[in-house]
Coordinates of C-alpha atoms and ligand atoms in Angstrom, one line a residue:
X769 CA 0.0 0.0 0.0
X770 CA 1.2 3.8 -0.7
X771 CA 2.7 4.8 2.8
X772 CA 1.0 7.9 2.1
X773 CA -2.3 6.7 1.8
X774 CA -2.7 5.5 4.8
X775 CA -5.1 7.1 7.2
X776 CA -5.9 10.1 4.9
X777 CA -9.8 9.4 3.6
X778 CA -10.4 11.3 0.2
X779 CA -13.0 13.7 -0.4
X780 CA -15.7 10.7 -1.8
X781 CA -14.9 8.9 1.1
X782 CA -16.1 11.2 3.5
X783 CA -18.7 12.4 1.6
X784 CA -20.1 9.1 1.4
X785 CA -19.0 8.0 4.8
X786 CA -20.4 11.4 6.6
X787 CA -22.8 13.5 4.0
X788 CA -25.9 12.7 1.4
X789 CA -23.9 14.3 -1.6
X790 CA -24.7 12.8 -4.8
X791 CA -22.3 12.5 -8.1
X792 CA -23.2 16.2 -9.4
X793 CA -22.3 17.4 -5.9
X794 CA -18.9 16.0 -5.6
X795 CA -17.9 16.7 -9.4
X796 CA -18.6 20.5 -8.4
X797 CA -16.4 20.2 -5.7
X798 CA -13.6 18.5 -7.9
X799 CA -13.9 21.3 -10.7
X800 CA -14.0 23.7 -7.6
X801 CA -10.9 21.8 -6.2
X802 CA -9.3 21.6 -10.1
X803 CA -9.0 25.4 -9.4
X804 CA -8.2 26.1 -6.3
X805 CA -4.7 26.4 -6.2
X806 CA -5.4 30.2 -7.8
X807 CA -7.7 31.0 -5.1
X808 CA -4.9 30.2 -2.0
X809 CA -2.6 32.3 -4.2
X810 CA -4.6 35.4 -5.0
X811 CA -5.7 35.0 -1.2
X812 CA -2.4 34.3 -0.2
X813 CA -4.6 31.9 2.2
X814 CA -4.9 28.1 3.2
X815 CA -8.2 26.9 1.9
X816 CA -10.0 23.9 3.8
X817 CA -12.7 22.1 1.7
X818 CA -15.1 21.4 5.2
X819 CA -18.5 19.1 4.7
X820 CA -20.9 19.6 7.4
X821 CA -22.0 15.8 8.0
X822 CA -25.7 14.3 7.2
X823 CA -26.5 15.2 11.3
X824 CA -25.9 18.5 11.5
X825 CA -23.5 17.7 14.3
X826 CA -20.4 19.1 12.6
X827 CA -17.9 19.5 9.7
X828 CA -15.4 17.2 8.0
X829 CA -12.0 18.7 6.1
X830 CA -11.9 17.3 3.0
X831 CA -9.6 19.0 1.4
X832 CA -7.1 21.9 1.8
X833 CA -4.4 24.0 -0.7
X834 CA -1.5 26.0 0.6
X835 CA -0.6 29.3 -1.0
X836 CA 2.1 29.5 -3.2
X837 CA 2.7 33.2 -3.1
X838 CA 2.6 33.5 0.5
X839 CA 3.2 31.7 4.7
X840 CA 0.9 29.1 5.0
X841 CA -1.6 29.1 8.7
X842 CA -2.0 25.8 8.9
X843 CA 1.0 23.9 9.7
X844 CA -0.3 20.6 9.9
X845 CA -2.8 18.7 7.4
X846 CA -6.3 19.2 8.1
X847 CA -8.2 16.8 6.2
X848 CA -9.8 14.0 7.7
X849 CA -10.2 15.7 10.9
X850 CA -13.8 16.5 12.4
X851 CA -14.7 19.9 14.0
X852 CA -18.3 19.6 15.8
X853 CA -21.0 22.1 15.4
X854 CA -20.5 25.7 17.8
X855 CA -16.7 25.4 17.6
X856 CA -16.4 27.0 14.8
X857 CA -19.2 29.7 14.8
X858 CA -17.7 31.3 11.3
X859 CA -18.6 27.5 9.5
X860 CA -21.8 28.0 11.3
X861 CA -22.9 31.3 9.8
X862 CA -21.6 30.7 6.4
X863 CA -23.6 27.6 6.2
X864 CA -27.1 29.0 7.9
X865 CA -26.9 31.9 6.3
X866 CA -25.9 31.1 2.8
X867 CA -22.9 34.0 2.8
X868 CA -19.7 34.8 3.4
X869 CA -18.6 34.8 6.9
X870 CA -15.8 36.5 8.2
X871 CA -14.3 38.3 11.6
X872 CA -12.8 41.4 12.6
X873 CA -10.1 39.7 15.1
X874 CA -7.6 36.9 14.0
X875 CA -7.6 33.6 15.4
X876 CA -4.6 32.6 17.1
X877 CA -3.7 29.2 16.5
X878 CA 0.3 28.0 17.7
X879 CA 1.6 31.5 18.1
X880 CA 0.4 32.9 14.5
X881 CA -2.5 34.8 14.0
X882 CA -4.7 33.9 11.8
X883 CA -7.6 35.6 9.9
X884 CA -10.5 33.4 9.0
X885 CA -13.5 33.7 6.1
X886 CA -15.9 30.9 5.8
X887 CA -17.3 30.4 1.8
X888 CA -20.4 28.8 1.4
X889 CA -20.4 26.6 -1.7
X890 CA -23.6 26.8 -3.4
X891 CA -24.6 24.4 -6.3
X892 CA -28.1 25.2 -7.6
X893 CA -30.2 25.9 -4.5
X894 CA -28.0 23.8 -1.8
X895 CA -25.2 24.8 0.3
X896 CA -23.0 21.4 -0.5
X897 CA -19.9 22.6 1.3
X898 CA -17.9 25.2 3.0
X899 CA -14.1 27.0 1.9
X900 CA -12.5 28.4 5.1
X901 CA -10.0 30.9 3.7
X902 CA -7.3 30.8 6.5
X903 CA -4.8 34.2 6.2
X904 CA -1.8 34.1 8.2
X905 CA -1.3 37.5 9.1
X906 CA 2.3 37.4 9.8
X907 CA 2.8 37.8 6.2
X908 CA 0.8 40.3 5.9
X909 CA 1.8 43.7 5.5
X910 CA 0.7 47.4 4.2
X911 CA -0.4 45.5 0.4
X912 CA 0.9 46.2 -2.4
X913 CA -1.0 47.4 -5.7
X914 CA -0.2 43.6 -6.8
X915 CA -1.5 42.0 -3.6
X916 CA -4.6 44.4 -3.7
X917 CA -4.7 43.5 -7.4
X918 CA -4.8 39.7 -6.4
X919 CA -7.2 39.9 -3.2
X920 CA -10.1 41.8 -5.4
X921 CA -9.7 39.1 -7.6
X922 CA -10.0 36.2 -4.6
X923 CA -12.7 38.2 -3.1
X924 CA -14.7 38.4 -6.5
X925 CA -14.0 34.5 -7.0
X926 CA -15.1 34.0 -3.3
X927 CA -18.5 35.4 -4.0
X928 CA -18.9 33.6 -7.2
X929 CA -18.6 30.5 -5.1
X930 CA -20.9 31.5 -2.8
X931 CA -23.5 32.6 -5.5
X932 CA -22.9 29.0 -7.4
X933 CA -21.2 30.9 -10.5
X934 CA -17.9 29.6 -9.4
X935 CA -16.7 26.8 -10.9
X936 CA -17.8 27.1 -14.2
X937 CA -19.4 24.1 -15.2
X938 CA -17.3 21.7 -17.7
X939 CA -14.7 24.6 -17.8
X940 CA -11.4 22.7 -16.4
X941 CA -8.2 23.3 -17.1
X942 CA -7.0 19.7 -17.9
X943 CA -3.7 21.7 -19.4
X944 CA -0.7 20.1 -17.5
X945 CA 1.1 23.7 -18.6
X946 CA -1.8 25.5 -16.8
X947 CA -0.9 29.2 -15.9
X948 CA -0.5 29.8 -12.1
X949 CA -0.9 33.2 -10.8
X950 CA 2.5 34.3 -10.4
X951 CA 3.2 33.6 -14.4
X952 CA 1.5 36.4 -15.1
X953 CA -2.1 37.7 -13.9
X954 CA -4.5 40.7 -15.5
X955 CA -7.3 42.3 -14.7
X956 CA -9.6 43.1 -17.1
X957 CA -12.5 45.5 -16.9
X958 CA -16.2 44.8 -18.2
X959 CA -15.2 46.4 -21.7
X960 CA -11.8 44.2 -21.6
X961 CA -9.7 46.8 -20.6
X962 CA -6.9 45.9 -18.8
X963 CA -6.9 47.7 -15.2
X964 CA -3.9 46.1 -13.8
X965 CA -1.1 43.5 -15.2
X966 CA 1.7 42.3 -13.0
X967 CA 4.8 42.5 -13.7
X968 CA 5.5 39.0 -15.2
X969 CA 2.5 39.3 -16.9
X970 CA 3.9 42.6 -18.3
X971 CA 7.3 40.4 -19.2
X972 CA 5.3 38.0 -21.2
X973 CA 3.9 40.7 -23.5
X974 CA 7.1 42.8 -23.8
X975 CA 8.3 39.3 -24.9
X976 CA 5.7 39.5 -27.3
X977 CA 6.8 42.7 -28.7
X978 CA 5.0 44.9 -26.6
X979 CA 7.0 48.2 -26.1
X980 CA 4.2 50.5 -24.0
X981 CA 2.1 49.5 -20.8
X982 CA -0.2 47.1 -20.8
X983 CA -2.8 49.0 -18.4
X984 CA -5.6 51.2 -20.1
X985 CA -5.1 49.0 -23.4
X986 CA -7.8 46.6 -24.5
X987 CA -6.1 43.4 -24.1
X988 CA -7.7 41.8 -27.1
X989 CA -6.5 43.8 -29.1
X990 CA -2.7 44.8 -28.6
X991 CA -3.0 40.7 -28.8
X992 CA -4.4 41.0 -32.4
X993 CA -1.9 43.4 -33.1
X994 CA 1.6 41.5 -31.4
X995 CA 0.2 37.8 -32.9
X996 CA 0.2 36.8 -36.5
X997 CA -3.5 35.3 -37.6
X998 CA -2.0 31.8 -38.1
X999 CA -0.9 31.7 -34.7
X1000 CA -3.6 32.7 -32.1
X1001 CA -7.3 31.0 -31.8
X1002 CA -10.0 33.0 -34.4
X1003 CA -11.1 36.2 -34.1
X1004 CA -14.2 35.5 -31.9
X1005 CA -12.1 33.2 -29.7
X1006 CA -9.6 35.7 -29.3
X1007 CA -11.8 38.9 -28.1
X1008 CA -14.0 36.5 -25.9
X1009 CA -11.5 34.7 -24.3
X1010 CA -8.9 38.2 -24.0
X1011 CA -12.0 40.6 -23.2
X1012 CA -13.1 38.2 -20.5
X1013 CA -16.4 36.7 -21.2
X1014 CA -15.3 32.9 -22.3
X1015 CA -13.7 30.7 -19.6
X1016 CA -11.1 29.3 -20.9
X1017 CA -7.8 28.0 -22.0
X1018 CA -5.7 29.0 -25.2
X1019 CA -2.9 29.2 -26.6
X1020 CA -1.0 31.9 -28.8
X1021 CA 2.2 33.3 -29.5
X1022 CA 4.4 34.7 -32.4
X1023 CA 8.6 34.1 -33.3
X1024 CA 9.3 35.7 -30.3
X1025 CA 7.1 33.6 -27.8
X1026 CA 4.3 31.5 -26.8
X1027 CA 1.7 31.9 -24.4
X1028 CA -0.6 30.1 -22.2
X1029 CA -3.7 32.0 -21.7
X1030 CA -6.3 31.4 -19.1
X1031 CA -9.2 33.7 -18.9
X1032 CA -11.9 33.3 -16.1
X1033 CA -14.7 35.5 -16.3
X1034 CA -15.5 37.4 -13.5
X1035 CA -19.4 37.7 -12.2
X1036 CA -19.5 38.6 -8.0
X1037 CA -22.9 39.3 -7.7
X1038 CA -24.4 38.2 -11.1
X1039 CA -23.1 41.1 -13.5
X1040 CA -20.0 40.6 -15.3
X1041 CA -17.3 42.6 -14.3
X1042 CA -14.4 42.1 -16.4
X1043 CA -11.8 38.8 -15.9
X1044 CA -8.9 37.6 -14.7
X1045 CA -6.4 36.7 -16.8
X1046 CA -3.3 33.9 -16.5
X1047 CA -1.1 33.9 -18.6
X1048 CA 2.3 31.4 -18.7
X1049 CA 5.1 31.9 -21.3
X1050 CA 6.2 28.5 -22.7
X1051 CA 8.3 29.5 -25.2
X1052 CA 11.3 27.7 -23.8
X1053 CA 8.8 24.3 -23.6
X1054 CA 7.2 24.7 -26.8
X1055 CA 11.1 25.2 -28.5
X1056 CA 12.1 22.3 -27.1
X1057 CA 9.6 20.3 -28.0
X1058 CA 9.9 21.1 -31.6
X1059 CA 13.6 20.6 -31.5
X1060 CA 13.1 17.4 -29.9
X1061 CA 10.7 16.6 -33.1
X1062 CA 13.7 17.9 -35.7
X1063 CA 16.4 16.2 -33.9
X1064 CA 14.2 12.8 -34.5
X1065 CA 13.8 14.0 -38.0
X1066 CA 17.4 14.9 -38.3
X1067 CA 18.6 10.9 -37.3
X1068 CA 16.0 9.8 -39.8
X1069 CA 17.6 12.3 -42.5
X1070 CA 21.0 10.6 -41.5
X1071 CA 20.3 6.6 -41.2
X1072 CA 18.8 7.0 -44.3
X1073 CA 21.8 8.9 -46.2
X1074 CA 24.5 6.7 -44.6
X1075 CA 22.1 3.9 -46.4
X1076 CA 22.6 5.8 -49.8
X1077 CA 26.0 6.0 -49.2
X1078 CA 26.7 2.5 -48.3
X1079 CA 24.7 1.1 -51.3
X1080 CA 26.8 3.5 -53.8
X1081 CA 29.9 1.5 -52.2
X1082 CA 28.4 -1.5 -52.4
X1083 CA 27.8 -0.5 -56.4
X1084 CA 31.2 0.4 -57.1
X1085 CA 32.4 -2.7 -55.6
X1086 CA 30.4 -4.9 -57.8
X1087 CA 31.0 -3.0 -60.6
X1088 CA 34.8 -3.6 -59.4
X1089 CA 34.3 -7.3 -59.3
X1090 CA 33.1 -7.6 -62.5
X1091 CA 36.5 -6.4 -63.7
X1092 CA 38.6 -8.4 -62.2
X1093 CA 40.0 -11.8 -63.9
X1094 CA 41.0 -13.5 -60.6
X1095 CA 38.0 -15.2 -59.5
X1096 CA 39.3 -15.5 -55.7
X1097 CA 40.0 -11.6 -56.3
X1098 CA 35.9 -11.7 -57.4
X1099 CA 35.0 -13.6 -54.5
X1100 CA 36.4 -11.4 -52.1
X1101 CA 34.9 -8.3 -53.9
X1102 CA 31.2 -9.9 -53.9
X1103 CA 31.6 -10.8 -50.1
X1104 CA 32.2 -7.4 -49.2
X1105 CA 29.0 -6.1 -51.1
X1106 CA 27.5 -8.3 -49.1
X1107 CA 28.7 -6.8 -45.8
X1108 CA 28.2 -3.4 -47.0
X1109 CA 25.0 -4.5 -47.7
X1110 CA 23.8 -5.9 -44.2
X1111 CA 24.8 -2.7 -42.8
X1112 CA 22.6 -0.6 -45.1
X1113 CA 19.9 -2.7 -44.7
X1114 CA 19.8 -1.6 -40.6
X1115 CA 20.5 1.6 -41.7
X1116 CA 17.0 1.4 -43.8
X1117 CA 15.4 -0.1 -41.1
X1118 CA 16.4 3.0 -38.7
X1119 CA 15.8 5.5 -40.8
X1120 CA 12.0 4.6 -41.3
X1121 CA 11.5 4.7 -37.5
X1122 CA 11.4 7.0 -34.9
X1123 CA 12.5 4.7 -31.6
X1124 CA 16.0 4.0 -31.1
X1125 CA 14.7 0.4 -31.2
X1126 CA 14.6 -1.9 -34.1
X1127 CA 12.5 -5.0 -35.1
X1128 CA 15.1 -7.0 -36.0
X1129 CA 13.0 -9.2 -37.7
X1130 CA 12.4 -7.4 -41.0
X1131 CA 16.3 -7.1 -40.6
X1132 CA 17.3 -10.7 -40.7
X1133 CA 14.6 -11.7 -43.0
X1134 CA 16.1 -9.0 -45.7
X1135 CA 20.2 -10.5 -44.6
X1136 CA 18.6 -14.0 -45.4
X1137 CA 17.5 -12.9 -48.7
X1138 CA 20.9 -11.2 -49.0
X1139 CA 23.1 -14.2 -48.5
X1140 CA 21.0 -16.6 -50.0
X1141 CA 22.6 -15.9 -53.3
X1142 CA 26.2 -17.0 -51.7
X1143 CA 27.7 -20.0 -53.3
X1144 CA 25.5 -20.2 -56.3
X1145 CA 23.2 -22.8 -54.7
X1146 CA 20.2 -21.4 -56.8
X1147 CA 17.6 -21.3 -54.4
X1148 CA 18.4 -25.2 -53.4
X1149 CA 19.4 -24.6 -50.0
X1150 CA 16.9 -22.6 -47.9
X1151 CA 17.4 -20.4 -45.3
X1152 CA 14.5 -19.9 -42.3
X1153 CA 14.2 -18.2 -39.3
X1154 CA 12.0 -19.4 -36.4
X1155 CA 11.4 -17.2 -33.3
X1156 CA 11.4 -13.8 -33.2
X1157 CA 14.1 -11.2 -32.2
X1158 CA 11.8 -8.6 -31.3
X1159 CA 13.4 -5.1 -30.7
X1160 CA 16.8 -4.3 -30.3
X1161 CA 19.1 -1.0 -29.2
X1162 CA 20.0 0.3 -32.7
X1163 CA 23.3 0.0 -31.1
X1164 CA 23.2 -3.7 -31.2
X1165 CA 21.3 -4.1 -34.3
X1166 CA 24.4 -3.1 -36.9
X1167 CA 26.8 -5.5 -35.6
X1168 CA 24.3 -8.1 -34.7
X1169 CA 23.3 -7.8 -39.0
X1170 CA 27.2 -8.3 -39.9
X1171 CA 27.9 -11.3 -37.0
X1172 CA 24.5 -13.2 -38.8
X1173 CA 25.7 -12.4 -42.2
X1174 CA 29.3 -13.8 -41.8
X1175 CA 27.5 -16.8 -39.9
X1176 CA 24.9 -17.7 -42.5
X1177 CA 27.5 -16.7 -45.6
X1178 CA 29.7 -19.6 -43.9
X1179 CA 27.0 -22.1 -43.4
X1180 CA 26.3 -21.2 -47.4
X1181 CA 29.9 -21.0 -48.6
X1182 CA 30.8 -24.1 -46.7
X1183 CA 28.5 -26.0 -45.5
X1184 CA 27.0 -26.8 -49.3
X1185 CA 28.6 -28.1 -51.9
X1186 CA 28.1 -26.4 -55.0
X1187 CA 24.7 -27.0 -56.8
X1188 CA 24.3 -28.7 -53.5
X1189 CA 21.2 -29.0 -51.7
X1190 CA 19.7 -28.1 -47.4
X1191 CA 18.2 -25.9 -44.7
X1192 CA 20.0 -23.4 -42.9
X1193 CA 18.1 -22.4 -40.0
X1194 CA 18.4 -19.7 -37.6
X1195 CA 16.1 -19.9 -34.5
X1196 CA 15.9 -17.4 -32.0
X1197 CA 14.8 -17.6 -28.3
X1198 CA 14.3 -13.7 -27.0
X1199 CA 14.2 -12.5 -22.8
X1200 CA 14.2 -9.8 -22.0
X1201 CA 17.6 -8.7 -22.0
X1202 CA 19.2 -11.5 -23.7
X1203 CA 18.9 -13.0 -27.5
X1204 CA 19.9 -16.7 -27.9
X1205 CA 20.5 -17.2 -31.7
X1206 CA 21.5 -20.9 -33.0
X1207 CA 22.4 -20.9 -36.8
X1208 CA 22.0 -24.5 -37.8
X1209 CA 23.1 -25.7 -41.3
X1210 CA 22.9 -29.5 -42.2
X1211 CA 25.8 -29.3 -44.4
X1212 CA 29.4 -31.2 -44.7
X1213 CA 30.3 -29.5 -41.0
X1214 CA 33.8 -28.2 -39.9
X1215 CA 37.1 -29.6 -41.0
X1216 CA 38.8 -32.2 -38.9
X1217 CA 40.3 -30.6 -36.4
X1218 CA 38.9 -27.2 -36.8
X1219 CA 39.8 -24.7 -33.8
X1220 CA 37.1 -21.8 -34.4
X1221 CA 39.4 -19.7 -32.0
X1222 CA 42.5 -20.4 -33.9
X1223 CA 41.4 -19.4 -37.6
X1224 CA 42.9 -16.0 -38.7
X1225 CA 40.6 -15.5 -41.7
X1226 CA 38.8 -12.6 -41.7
X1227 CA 35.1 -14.1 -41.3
X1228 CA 35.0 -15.7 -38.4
X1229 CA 37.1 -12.5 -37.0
X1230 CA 34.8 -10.0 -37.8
X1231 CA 32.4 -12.3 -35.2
X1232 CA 34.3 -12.8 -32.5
X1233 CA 35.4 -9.1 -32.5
X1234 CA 31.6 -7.5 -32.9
X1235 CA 30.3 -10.4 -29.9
X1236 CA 33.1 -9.3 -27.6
X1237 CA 32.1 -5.7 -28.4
X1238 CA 28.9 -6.4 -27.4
X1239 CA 29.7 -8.5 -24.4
X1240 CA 28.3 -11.9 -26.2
X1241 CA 29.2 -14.7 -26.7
X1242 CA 30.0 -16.9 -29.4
X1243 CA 30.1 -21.2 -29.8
X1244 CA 30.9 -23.0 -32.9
X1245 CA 30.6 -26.6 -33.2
X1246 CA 29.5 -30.0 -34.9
X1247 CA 25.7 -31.0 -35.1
X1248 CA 26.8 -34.5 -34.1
X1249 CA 28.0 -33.3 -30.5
X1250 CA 25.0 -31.5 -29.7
X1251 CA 22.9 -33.6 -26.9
X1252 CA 19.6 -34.7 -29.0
X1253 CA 21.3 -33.8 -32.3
X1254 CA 23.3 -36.4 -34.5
X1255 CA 22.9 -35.1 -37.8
X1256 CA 25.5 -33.7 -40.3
X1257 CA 25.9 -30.1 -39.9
X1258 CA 27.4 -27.1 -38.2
X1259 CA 26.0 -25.4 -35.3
X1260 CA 26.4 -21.5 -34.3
X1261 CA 25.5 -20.1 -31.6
X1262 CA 25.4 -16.8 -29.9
X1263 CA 24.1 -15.2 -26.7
X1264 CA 23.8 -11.4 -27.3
X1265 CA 21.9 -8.6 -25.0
X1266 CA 19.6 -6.4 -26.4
X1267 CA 21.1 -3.4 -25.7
X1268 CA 24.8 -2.1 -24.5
X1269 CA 24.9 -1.3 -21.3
X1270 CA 25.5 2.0 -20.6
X1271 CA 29.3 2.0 -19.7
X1272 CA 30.3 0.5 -22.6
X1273 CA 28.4 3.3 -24.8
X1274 CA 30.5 5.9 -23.3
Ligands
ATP1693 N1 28.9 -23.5 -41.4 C1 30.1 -24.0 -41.7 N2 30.2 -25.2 -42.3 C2 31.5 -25.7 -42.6 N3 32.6 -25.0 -42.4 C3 32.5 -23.8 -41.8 C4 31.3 -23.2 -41.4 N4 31.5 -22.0 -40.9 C5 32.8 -21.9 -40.9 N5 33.4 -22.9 -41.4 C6 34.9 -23.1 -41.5 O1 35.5 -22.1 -40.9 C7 36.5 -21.4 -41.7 C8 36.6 -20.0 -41.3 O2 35.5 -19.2 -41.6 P1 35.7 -17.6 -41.9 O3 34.4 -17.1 -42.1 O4 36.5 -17.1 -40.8 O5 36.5 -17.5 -43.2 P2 36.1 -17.8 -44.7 O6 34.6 -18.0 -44.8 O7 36.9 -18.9 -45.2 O8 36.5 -16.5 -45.4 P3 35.9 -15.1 -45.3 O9 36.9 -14.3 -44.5 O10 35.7 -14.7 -46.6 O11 34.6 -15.2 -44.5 C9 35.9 -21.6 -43.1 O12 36.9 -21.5 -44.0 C10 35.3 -22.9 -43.0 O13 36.3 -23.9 -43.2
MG1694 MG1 33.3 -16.6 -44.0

């Protein structure tokens, strides 16, 4: 169980447990909870969500948000604890009267005084619960024109709550990026005039362009005038949302910036009265993410040129090949088309994806088709995988193409007689972290006395170089040694992870 859990009820818990709130009820208090957090701040209070129980005889905390912008007064956590009826006359009044409750002289509560106002929160004709706005008055001093800004604001939003205007229904700011009030906060007036901006809020539109004040303009438009069309929500968005009559969310910005924009309309007693206005500058997160989504790009761009690039080598090298009279000399030239060639072919396979992962799969499938032209067998020996290899680091996946294209071009080159006739088979057992791979031929099977470890031809070196790099492993052996396995044949087989850990990447 989460340790933190434990002993803390949540707000349906105790409504259930203590009240007769149905669905509708507690979804108002969760979009009423969903924007809190800017009441505490404007307030610079602690709120306390408080349900008076199904009795009468008292009130349960469900809920409570520090400030962010100032000292909190309340120390401890509240919710879950149980305050009776009478002991707190202020929740008394707010919820028989259906108003805002509030007292001249602070509470005192471990040395700090606190100032307390009780919010009724009315849905439709019921008082369903109670905000006690708790002010610690240590922090407060003579306000400034910003706090003063802020606490009309709260005090506007506090009504609202108690008239039932506040939340707004099926407005919720699901944004993750959501504006808080110290990004940047606004007053409008009724017309959408702007009567006060603070100071980051004044940042974010100088960022814009904005070179005069931002008070006495109509914030609409100086926004129509600093954004491009392309880049801001339509016209009637734009003046509803920025004059202060659409609650809402929205985003907008220019080459110099990008900005959040929050707007809740502001109603205290039932007239509108202008808005308050969040605003957040994610210009810093929104360049990110596109370079994030250019830098993917950019990889793409490359696997997919270094796959060009290997397949105009591996051109001129068969155009090479074709020159030469020695036929060993040919050999040699078609073998290494072939290796260029299984590392294009990963190279495709990255540049059409976006994870640093690869199915391997399509991978081997196109190295089997690769190799099965080695040895001029003419389709007569065929080559089969079984098992899957699933993704792989892109890391692992270009030496793991050239280790199973050396393997299988042996099992071809030597295994088979020419115009000779079998099965190669590669079979693959995936975990997690590890890749068994067995490369199985049925063919004539080592030399006599063949020391895999001892042979200095290129081949089998290329192998054992690229498994060690990987920190693999590598066996080569007879068919006829295996346990349950007495056929002709050769058998190959390598243990490789996944993906290279980490120290061996730097
Ligand atoms: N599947 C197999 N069946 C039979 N013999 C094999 C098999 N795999 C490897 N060998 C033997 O191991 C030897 C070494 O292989 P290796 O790949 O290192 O060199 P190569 O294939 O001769 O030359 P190259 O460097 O062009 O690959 C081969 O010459 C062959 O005799
Ligand atoms: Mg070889």
């Amino acid at each position: 169980m989460h340790p933190y859990a434990v002993g803390v009820p949540s707000l349906p818990e105790l409504a259930r447990d203590h009240t007769d709130l149905g669905p509708d009820d507690l979804a108002w208090l969760g979009l009423l909870q969903a924007d809190w957090q800017i009441i505490a701040d404007l307030s610079f209070a602690d709120l306390v969500l408080w349900l008076p129980d199904r009795d009468g005889s008292g009130y349960w905390a469900a809920g409570q948000m520090r400030p962010t912008t100032g000292p909190t007064a309340l120390v401890d956590d509240v919710v879950g604890t149980f305050v009776a009826t009478g002991r707190r006359s202020l929740l008394d009044a707010a919820l028989r009267e259906g108003r805002i409750a509030r007292e001249g002289d602070p509470e005192w509560r471990d040395d700090v005084p606190v100032r307390v106002e009780a919010i009724p929160v009315r849905r439709g004709q019921q008082i369903i619960a109670l905000v006690a706005r708790n002010t610690n008055l240590h922090g407060v001093r003579t306000p400034s024109r910003l706090e003063l800004a802020y606490l009309d604001a709260a005090s506007e939003l506090s009504q609202m709550i108690a008239h039932g205007t506040f939340p707004h229904p099926g407005q919720r700011s699901d944004h993750a990026d959501s504006p808080r009030v110290g990004d940047g906060f606004i007053r409008v007036d009724a017309g959408g005039v702007v009567s006060y901006a603070s100071p980051n809020a004044l940042s974010v539109y100088r960022k814009l362009g904005l070179t005069t004040d931002l008070a006495g303009q109509h914030l609409a438009e100086v926004t129509r005038q600093l954004v491009p069309p392309e880049q801001r929500p339509d016209e009637e968005s734009i003046s509803a949302v920025l004059g202060g009559r659409m609650p809402r969310d929205t985003e907008l910005g220019n080459r110099a910036g990008t900005v959040i924009v929050r707007s809740i309309p502001l109603r205290p007693t039932g007239t509108h009265t202008g808005a308050l206005i969040l605003l957040r500058d994610v210009t810093d997160l929104r360049s990110r993410d596109r370079e994030l989504v250019t830098k993917d790009a950019t990889i793409r761009e490359i696997h997919h040129r270094v796959k060009n690039n290997l397949q105009t080598v591996a051109a001129l090298l068969r155009l090479q090949a074709r020159r030469i009279g020695s036929v060993s000399g040919r050999e040699a030239l078609e073998e290494a088309v072939r290796r260029v060639g299984a590392i294009a072919v990963v190279h495709e396979t990255l540049s059409q994806t976006y994870e640093e992962e690869v199915e391997f799969d399509a991978v081997a499938d196109q190295l089997l088709a690769l190799v099965s032209e080695v040895g001029g067998h003419e389709g007569a020996v065929r080559l089969r995988r079984t098992g899957s290899f699933g993704t792989i680091g892109s890391d692992v996946a270009t030496p793991l193409a050239m280790v199973l294209t050396e393997v299988l071009q042996n099992a071809m080159e030597h295994g088979f007689a020419e115009g000779g006739s079998g099965t190669v088979e590669v079979t693959v057992d995936g975990g997690a972290s590890e890749l068994a791979v067995r490369v199985v031929d049925d063919g004539v099977g080592l030399p006599p006395g063949f020391d895999p470890e001892a042979t200095g031809s290129l081949g089998l070196s290329i192998v054992r170089t690229l498994v060690h790099e990987l920190g693999g492993s590598l066996r080569i052996g007879c068919r006829a040694d295996e346990p349950g396995d007495s056929g002709p044949g050769t058998v190959v087989e390598l243990s490789i992870p996944r993906r290279t850990v980490p120290e061996q990447t730097s």
